CSV table of C-alpha atoms and ligand atoms in Angstrom, one decimal:
chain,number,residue,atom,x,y,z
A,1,UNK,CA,-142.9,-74.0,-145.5
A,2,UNK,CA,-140.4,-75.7,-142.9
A,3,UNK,CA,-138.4,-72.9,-141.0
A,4,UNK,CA,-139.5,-70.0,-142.1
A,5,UNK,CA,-142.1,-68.5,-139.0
A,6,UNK,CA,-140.0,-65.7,-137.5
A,7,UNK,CA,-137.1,-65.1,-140.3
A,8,UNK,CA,-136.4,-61.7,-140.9
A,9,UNK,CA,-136.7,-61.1,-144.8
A,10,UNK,CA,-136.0,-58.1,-147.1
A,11,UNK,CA,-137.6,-57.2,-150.0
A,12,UNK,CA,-136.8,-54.7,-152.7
A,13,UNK,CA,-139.5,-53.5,-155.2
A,14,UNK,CA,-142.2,-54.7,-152.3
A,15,UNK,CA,-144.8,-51.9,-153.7
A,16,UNK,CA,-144.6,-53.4,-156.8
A,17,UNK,CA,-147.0,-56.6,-158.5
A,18,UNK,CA,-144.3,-59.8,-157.6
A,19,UNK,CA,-143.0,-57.5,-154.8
A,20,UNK,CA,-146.5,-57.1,-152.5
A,21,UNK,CA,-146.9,-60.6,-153.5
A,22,UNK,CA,-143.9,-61.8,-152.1
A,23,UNK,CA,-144.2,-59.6,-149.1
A,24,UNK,CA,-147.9,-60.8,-148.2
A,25,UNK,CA,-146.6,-64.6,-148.8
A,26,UNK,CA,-143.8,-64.0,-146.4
A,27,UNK,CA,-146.3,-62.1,-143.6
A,28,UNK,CA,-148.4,-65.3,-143.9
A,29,UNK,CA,-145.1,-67.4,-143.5
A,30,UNK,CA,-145.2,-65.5,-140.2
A,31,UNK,CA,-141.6,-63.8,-141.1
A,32,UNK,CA,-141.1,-60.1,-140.5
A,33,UNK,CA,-140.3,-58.1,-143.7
A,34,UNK,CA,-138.6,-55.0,-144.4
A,35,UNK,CA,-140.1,-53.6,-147.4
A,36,UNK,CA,-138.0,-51.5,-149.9
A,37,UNK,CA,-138.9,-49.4,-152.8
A,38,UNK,CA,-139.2,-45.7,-153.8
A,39,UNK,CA,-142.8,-45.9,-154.0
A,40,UNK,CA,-143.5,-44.0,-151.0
A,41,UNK,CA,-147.4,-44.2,-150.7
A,42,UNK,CA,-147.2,-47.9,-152.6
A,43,UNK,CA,-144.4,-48.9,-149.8
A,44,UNK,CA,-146.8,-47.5,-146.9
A,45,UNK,CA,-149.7,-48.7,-147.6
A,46,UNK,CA,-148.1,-52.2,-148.2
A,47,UNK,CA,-146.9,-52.1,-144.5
A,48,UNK,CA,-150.0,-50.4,-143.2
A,49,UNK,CA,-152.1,-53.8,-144.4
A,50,UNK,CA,-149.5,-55.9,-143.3
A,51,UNK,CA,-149.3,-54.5,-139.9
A,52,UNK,CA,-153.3,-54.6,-139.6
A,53,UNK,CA,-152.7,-58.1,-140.6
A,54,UNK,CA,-150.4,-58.8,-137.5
A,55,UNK,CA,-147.5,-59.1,-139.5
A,56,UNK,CA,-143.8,-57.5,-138.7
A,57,UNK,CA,-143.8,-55.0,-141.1
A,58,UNK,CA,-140.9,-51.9,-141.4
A,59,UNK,CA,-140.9,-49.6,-144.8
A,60,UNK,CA,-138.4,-48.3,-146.4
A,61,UNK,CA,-138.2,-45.2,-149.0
A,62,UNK,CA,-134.9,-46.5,-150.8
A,63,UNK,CA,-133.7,-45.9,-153.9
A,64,UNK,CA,-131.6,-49.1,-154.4
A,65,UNK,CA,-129.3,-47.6,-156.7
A,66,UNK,CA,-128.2,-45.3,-153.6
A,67,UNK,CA,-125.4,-47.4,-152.0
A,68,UNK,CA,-125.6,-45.3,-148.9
A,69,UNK,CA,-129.4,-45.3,-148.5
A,70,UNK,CA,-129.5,-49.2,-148.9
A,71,UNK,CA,-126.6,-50.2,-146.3
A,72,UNK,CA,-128.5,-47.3,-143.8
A,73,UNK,CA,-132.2,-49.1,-144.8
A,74,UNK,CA,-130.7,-52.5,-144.0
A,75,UNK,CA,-128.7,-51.6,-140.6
A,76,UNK,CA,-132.2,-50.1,-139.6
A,77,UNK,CA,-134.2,-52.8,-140.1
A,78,UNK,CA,-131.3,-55.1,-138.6
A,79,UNK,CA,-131.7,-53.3,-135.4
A,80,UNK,CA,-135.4,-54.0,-135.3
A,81,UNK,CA,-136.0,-57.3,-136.3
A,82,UNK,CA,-132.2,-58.7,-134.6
A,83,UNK,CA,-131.4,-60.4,-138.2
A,84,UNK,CA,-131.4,-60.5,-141.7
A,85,UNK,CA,-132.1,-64.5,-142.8
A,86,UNK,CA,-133.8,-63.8,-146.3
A,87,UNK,CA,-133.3,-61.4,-148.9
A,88,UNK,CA,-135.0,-60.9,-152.2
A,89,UNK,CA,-133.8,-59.0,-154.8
A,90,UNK,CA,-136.8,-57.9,-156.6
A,91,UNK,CA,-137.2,-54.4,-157.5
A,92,UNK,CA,-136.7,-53.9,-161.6
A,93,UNK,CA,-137.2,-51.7,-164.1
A,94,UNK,CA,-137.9,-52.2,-167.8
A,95,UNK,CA,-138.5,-50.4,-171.2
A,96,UNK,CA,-138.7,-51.8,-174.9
A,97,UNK,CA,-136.3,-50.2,-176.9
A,98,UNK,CA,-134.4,-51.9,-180.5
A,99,UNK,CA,-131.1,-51.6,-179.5
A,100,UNK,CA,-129.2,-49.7,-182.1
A,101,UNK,CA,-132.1,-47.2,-181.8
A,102,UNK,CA,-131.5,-46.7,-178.0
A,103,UNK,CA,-129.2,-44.5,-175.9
A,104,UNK,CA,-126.3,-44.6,-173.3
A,105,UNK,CA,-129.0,-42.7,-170.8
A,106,UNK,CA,-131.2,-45.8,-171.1
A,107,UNK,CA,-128.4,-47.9,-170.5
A,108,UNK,CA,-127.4,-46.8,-167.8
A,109,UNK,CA,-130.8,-46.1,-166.0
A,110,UNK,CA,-131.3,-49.8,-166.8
A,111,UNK,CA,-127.8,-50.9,-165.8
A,112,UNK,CA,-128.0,-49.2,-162.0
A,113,UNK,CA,-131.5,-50.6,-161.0
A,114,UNK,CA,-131.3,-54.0,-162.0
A,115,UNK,CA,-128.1,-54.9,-161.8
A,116,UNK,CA,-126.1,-52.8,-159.4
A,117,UNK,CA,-128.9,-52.4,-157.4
A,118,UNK,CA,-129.2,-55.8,-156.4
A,119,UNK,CA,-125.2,-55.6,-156.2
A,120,UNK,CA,-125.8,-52.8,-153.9
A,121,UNK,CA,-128.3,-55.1,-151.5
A,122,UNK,CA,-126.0,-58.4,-151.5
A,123,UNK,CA,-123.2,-56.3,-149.9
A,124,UNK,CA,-125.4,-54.4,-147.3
A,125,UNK,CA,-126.7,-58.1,-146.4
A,126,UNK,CA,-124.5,-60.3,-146.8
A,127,UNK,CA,-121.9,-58.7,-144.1
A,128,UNK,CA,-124.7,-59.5,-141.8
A,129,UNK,CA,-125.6,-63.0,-143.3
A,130,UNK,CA,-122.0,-64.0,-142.9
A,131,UNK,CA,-122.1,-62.9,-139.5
A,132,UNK,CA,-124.8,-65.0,-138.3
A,133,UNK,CA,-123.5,-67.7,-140.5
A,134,UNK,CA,-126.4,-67.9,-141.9
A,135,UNK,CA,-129.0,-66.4,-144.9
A,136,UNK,CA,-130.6,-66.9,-147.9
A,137,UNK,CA,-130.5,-64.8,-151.0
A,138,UNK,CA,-133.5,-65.5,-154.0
A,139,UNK,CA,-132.8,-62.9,-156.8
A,140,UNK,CA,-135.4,-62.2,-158.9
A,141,UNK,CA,-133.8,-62.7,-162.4
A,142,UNK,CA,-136.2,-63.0,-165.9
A,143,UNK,CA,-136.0,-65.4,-168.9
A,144,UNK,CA,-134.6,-63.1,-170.8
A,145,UNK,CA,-131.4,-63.0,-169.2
A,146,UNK,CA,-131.0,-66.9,-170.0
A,147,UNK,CA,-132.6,-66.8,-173.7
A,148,UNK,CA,-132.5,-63.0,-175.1
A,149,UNK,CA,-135.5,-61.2,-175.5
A,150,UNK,CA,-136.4,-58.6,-178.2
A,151,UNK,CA,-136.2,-54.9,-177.1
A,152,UNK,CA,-134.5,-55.8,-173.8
A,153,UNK,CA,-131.2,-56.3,-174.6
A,154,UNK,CA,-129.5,-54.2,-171.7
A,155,UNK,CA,-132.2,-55.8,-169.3
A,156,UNK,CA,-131.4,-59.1,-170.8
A,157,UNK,CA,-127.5,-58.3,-170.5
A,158,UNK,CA,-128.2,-57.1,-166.7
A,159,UNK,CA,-130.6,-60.2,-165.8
A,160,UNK,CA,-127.4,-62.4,-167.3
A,161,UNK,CA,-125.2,-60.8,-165.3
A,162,UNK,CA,-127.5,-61.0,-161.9
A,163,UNK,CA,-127.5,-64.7,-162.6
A,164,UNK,CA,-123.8,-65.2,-163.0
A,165,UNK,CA,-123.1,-62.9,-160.2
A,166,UNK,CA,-125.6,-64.9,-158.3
A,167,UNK,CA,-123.7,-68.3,-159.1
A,168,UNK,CA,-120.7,-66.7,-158.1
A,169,UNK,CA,-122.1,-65.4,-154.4
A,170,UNK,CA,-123.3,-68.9,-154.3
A,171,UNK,CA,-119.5,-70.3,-154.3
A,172,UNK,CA,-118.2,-67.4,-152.0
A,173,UNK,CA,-121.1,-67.7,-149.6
A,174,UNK,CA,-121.5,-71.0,-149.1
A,175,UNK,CA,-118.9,-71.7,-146.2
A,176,UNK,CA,-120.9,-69.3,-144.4
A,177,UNK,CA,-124.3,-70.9,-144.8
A,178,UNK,CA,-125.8,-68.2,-146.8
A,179,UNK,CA,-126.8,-69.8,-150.2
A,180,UNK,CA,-127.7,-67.8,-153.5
A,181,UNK,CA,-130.6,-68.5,-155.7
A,182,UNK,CA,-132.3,-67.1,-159.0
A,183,UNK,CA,-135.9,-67.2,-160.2
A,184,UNK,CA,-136.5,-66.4,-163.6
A,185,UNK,CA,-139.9,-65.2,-164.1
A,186,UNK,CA,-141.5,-65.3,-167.8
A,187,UNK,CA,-144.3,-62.7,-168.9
A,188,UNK,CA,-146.3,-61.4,-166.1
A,189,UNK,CA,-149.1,-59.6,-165.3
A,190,UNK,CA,-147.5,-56.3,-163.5
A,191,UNK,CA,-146.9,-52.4,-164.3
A,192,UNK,CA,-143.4,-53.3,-165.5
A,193,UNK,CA,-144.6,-55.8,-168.3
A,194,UNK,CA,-147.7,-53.6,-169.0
A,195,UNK,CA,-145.3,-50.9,-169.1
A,196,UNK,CA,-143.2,-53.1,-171.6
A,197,UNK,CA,-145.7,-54.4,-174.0
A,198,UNK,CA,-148.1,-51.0,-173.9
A,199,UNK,CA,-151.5,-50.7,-173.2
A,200,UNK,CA,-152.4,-50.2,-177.3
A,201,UNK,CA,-153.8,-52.9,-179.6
A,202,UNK,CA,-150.6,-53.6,-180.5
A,203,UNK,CA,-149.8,-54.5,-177.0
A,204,UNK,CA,-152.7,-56.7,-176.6
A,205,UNK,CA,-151.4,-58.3,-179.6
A,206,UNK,CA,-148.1,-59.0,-178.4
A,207,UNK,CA,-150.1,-60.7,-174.9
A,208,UNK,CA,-152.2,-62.8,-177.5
A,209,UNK,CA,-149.6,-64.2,-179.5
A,210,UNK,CA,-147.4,-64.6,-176.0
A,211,UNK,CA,-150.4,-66.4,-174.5
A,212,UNK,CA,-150.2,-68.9,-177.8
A,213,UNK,CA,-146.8,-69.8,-177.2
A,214,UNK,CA,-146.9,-69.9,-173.7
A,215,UNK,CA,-147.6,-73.8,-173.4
A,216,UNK,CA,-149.5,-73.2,-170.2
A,217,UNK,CA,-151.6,-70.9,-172.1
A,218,UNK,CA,-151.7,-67.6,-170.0
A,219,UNK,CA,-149.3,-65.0,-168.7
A,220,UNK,CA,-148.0,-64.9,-165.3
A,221,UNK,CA,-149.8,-63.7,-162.5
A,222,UNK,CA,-148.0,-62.1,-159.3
A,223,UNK,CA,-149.1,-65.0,-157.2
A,224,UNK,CA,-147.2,-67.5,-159.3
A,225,UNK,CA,-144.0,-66.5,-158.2
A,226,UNK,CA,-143.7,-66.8,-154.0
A,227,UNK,CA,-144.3,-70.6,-153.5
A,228,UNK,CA,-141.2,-70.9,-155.4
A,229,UNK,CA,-139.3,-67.9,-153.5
A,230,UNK,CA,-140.6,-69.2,-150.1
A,231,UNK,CA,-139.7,-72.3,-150.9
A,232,UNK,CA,-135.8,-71.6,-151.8
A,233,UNK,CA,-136.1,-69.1,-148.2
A,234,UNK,CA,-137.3,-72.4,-146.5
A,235,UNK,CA,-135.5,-75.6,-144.7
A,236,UNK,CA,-136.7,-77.5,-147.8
A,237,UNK,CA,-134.4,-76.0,-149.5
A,238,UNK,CA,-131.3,-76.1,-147.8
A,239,UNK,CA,-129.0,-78.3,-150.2
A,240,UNK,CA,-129.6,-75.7,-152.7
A,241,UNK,CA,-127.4,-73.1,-154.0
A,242,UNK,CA,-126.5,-71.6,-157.5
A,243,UNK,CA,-129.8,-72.8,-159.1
A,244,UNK,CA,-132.2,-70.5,-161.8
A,245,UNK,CA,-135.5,-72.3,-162.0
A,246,UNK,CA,-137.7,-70.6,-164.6
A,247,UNK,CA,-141.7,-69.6,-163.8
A,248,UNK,CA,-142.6,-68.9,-167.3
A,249,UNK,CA,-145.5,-71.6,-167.8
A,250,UNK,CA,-143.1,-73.6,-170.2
A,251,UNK,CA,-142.2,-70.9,-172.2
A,252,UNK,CA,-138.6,-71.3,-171.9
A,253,UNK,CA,-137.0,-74.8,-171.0
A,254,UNK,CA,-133.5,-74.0,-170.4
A,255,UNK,CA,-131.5,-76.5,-169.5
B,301,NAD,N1,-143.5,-58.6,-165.1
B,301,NAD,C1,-142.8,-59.4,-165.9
B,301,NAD,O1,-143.2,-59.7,-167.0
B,301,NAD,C2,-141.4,-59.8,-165.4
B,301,NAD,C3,-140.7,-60.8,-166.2
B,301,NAD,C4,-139.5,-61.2,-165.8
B,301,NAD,C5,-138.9,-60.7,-164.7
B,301,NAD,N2,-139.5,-59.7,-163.9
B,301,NAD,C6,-138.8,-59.1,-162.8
B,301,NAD,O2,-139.7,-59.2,-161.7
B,301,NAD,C7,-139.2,-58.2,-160.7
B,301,NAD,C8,-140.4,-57.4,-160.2
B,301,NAD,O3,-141.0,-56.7,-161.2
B,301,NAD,P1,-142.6,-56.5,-161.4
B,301,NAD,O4,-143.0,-57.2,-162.7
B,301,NAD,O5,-143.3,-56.8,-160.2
B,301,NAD,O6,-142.7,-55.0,-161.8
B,301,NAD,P2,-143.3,-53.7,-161.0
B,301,NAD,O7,-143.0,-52.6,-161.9
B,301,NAD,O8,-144.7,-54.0,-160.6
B,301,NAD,O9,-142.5,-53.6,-159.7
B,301,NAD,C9,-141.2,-53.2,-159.6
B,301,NAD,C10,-141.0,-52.4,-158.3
B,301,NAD,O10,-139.6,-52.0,-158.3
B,301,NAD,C11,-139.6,-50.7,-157.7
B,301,NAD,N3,-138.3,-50.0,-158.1
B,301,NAD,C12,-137.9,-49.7,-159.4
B,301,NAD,N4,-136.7,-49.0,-159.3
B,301,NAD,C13,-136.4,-48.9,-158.0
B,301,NAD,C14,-135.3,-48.4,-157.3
B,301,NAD,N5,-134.3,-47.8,-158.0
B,301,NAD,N6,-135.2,-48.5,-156.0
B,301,NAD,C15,-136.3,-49.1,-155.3
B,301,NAD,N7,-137.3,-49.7,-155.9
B,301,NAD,C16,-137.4,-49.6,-157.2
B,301,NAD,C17,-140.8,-50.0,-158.4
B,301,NAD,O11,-141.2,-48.8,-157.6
B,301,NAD,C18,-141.8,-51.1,-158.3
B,301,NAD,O12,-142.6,-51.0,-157.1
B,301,NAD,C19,-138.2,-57.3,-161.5
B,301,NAD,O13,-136.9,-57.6,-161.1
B,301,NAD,C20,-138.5,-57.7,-162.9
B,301,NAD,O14,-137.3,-57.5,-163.7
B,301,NAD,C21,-140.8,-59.3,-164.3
């Protein structure tokens, strides 16, 4: 990708299936990262491979919901790598649940990782991004917050909302060259969706019959999302700002 060889770029949820994917796309892109999540041993070991890779690689232990802990992470890792040019908003949690059978501590577990969270990580960033005058922003949205999705509706109502807000950074931002982008993964192969669907036969229903409707004809694997996301980080893509762009194998087709 044009551009990209010695960006600095931060990544939330990097211990995670999209997130180490992301992280070892960007370490070949020959960008430093700063890795975020509060899996500590998944977080170090990510950096540890990285690093024996030859790639720029600083960890963080950061709860993203911690406004404190995530303006301290990305100061720190300012101060090492001199910039902040890319940030991805990646880390997510999920957890089927029928609505009216769910509760307000759900909610709000739900609510503070997904979408204030990634509130938390455009205001730590981009301070510094308008600074330079410069900076990219790919949040990592999901179908469901542009179609619904059956037991996710406080995810769905937080992806939604990422992707507005996201639209709206994109307005604000763009006199500063920082421009704001969503990619809206469908079913993929990673804890949270195995999380989602369960490991039971009635899970492995669920992937059967999402697999049929999928017209690609298989879920999502981690490495199908950073072409996209390096892409949207990259010179290539720098008359565009406010966009979602699905990677769902057809599955959705929203306009
Ligand atoms: N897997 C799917 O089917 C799917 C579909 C659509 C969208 N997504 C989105 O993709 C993104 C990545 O998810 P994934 O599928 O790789 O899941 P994953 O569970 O493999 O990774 C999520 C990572 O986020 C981290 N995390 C969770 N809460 C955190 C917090 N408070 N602070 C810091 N880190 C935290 C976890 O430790 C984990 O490493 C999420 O935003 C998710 O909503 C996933």
């Amino acid at each position: 990708m044009r551009g990209l060889d010695g960006k600095a770029v931060v990544i939330t949820g990097a211990a995670g299936g999209f997130g180490s994917a992301l992280a070892r796309r960007f370490g070949e892109e020959g960008c430093a990262v700063g890795l975020m999540d509060m899996n500590a041993d998944g977080v170090a070991a990510l950096a540890e491979e990285l690093s024996g890779a030859g790639v720029t690689a600083h960890s963080y232990v950061t709860d993203i919901t911690d406004y404190e802990a995530v303006v301290a992470a990305v100061a720190d890792f300012h101060g090492k790598a001199g910039s902040v040019d890319v940030l991805v908003n990646n880390a997510g949690f999920d957890q089927f649940s029928i609505f009216l059978e769910s509760e307000p501590a759900l909610w709000d577990k739900i609510i503070s990782i997904n979408l204030k969270g990634a509130i938390n990580l455009h205001h730590a960033c981009l301070k510094i991004m308008a600074e330079q005058k410069s900076g990219r922003v790919i949040n990592i949205a999901s179908d469901a917050g542009r179609v619904g999705s059956t037991g996710e509706g406080v995810y769905s109502a937080c992806k939604g909302g990422l992707i507005a807000f996201s639209k709206t950074m994109a307005r604000e931002m763009a006199r500063s060259g920082v421009l704001v982008n969503c990619v809206a993964p469908g079913p993929a192969d990673t804890a949270l969706f195995h999380n989602f669907i369960g490991d039971d036969e009635a899970g492995q229903k669920v992937r059967v019959s999402l697999e049929r409707a999928i017209p690609l004809r298989r879920i999502a694997q981690p490495d199908d999302l950073p072409g996209i996301v390096a892409f949207l980080a990259s010179e290539d893509a720098s008359y565009i700002t406010g966009q979602v762009i699905s990677v769902s194998g057809g599955l959705t087709m929203a306009g």
